[in-house]
PDB file of C-alpha atoms in Angstrom:
ATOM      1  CA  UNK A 282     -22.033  -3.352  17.406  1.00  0.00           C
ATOM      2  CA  UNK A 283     -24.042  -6.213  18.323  1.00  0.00           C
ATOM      3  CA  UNK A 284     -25.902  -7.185  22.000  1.00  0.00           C
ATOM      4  CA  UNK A 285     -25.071 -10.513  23.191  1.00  0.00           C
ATOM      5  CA  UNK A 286     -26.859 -13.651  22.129  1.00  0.00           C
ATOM      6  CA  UNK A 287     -28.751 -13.574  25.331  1.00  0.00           C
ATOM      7  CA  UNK A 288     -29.876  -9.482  24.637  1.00  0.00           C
ATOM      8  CA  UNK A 289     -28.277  -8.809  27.566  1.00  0.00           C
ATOM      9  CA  UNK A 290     -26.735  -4.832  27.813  1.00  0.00           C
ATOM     10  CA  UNK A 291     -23.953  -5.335  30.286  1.00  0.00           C
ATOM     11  CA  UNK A 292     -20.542  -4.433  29.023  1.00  0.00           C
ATOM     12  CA  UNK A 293     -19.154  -7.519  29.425  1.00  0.00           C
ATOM     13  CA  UNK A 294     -21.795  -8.884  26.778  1.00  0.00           C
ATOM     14  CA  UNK A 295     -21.376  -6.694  23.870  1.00  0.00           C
ATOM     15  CA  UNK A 296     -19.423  -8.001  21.050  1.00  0.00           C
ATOM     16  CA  UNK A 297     -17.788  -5.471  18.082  1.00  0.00           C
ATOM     17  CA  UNK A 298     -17.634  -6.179  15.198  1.00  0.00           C
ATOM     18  CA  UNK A 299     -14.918  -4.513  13.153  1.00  0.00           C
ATOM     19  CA  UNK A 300     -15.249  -3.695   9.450  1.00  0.00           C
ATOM     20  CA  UNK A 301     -12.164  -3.230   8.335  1.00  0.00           C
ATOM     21  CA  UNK A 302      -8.003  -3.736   9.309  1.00  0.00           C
ATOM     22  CA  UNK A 303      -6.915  -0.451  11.412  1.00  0.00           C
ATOM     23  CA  UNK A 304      -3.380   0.907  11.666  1.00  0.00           C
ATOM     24  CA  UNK A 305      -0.841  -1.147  13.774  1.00  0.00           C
ATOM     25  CA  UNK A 306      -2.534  -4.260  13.269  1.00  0.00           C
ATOM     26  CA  UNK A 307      -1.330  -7.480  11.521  1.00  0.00           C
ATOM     27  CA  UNK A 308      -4.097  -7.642   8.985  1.00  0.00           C
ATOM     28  CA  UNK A 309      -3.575  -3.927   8.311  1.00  0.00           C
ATOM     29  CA  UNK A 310       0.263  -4.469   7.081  1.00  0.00           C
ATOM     30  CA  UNK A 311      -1.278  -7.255   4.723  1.00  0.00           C
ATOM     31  CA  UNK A 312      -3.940  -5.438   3.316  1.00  0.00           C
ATOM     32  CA  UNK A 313      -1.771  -2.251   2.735  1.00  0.00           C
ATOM     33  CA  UNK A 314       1.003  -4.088   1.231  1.00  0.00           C
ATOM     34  CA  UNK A 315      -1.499  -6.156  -1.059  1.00  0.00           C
ATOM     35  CA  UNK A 316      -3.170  -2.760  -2.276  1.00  0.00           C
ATOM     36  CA  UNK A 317       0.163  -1.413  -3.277  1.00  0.00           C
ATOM     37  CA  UNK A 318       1.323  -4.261  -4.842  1.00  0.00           C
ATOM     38  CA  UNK A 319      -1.848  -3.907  -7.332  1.00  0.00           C
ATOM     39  CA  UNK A 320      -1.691  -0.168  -7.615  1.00  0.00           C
ATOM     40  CA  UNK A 321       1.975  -0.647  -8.257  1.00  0.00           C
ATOM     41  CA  UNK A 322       1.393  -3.523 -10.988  1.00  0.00           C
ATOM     42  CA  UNK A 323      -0.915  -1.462 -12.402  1.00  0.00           C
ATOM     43  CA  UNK A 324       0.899   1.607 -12.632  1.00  0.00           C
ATOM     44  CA  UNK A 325       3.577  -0.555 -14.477  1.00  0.00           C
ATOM     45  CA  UNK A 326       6.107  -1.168 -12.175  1.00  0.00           C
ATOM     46  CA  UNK A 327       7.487  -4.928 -12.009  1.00  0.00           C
ATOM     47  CA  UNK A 328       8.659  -6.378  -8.336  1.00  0.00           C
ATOM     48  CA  UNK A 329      12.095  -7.930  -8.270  1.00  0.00           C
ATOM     49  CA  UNK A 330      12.786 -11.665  -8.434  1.00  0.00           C
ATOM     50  CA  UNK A 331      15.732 -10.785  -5.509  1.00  0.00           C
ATOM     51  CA  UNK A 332      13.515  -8.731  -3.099  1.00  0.00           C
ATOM     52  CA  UNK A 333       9.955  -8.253  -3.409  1.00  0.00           C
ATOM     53  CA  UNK A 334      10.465  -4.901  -1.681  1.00  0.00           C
ATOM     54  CA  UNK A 335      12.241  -3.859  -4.565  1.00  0.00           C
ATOM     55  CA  UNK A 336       9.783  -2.386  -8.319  1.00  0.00           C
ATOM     56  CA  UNK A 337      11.250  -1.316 -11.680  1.00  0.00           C
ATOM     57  CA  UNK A 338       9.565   0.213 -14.022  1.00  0.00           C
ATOM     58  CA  UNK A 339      10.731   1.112 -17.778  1.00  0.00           C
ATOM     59  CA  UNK A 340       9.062   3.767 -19.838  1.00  0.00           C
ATOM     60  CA  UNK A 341      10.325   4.447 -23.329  1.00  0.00           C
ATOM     61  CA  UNK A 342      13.756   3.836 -21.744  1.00  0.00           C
ATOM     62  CA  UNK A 343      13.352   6.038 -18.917  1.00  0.00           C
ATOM     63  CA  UNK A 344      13.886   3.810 -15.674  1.00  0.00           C
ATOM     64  CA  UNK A 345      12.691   4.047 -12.059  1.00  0.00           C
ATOM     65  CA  UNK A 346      12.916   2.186  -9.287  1.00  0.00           C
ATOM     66  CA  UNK A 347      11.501   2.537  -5.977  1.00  0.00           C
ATOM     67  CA  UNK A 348      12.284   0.074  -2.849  1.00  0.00           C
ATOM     68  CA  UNK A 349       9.599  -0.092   0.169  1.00  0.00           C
ATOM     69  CA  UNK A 350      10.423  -0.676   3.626  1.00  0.00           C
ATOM     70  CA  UNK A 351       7.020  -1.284   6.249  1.00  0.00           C
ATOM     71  CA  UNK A 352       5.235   1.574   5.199  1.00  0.00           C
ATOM     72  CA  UNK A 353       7.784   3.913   3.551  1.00  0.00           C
ATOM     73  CA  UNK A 354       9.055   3.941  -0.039  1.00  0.00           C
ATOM     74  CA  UNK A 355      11.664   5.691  -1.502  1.00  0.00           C
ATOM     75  CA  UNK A 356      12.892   5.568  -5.112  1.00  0.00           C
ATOM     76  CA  UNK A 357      14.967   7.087  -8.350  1.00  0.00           C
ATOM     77  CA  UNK A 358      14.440   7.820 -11.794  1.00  0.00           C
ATOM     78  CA  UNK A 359      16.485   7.857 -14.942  1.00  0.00           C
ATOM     79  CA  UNK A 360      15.128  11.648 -15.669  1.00  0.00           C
ATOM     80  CA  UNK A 361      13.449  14.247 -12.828  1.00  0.00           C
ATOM     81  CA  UNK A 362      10.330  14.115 -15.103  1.00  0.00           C
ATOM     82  CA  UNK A 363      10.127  10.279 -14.710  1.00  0.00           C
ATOM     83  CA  UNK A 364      10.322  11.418 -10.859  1.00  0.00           C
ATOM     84  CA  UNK A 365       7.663  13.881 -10.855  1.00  0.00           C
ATOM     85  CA  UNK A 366       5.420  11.292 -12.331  1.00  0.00           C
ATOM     86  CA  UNK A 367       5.956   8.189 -10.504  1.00  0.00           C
ATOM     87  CA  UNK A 368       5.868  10.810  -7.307  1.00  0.00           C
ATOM     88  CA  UNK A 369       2.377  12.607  -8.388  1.00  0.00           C
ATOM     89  CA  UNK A 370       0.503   8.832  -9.558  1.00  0.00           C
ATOM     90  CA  UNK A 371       1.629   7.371  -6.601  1.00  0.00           C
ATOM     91  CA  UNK A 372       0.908  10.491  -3.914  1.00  0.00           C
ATOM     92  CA  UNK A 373      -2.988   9.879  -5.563  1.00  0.00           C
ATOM     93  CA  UNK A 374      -3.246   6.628  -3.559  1.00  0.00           C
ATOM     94  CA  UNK A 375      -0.364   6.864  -1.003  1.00  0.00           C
ATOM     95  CA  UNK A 376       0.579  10.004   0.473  1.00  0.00           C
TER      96      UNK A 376
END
């Protein structure tokens, strides 16, 4: 928090500075949907040409595919074990 320029201390002088996006704001749903994107990329899953909502990922033949929607994502494998995976790598970052 900074004092006005003038140092006054009246509340209609004091000026916040905030560090970081919070929940519910516009910036927020940018940042969060930027960070999944590169946890996503980098967790191997490739984002659809049709719908950017919309990742694949292949793993010795063993598909899954997960589709995001605001905040939530839901998604299918080819095998539960491909499930239990993409579910525990992603619950590290995204719960």
């Amino acid at each position: 928090m900074e004092i006005g320029s003038e140092g006054e201390d009246s509340e209609s002088s004091l000026v916040l500075l905030v560090d970081k996006a919070l929940y519910g704001t516009m910036d927020m749903a940018k940042n969060w949907w930027c960070a999944l994107d590169e946890d996503m990329a980098r967790l191997g899953y490739r984002q659809s040409k049709a719908d950017q909502s919309v990742r694949t990922r292949d793993r010795g033949g063993k598909k899954t595919v997960t589709g995001t929607y605001t905040d939530d994502t839901s998604g299918m494998s080819s095998s539960r074990k491909e499930a239990e995976i993409a579910w525990r790598e992603l619950g590290k970052k995204f719960q």
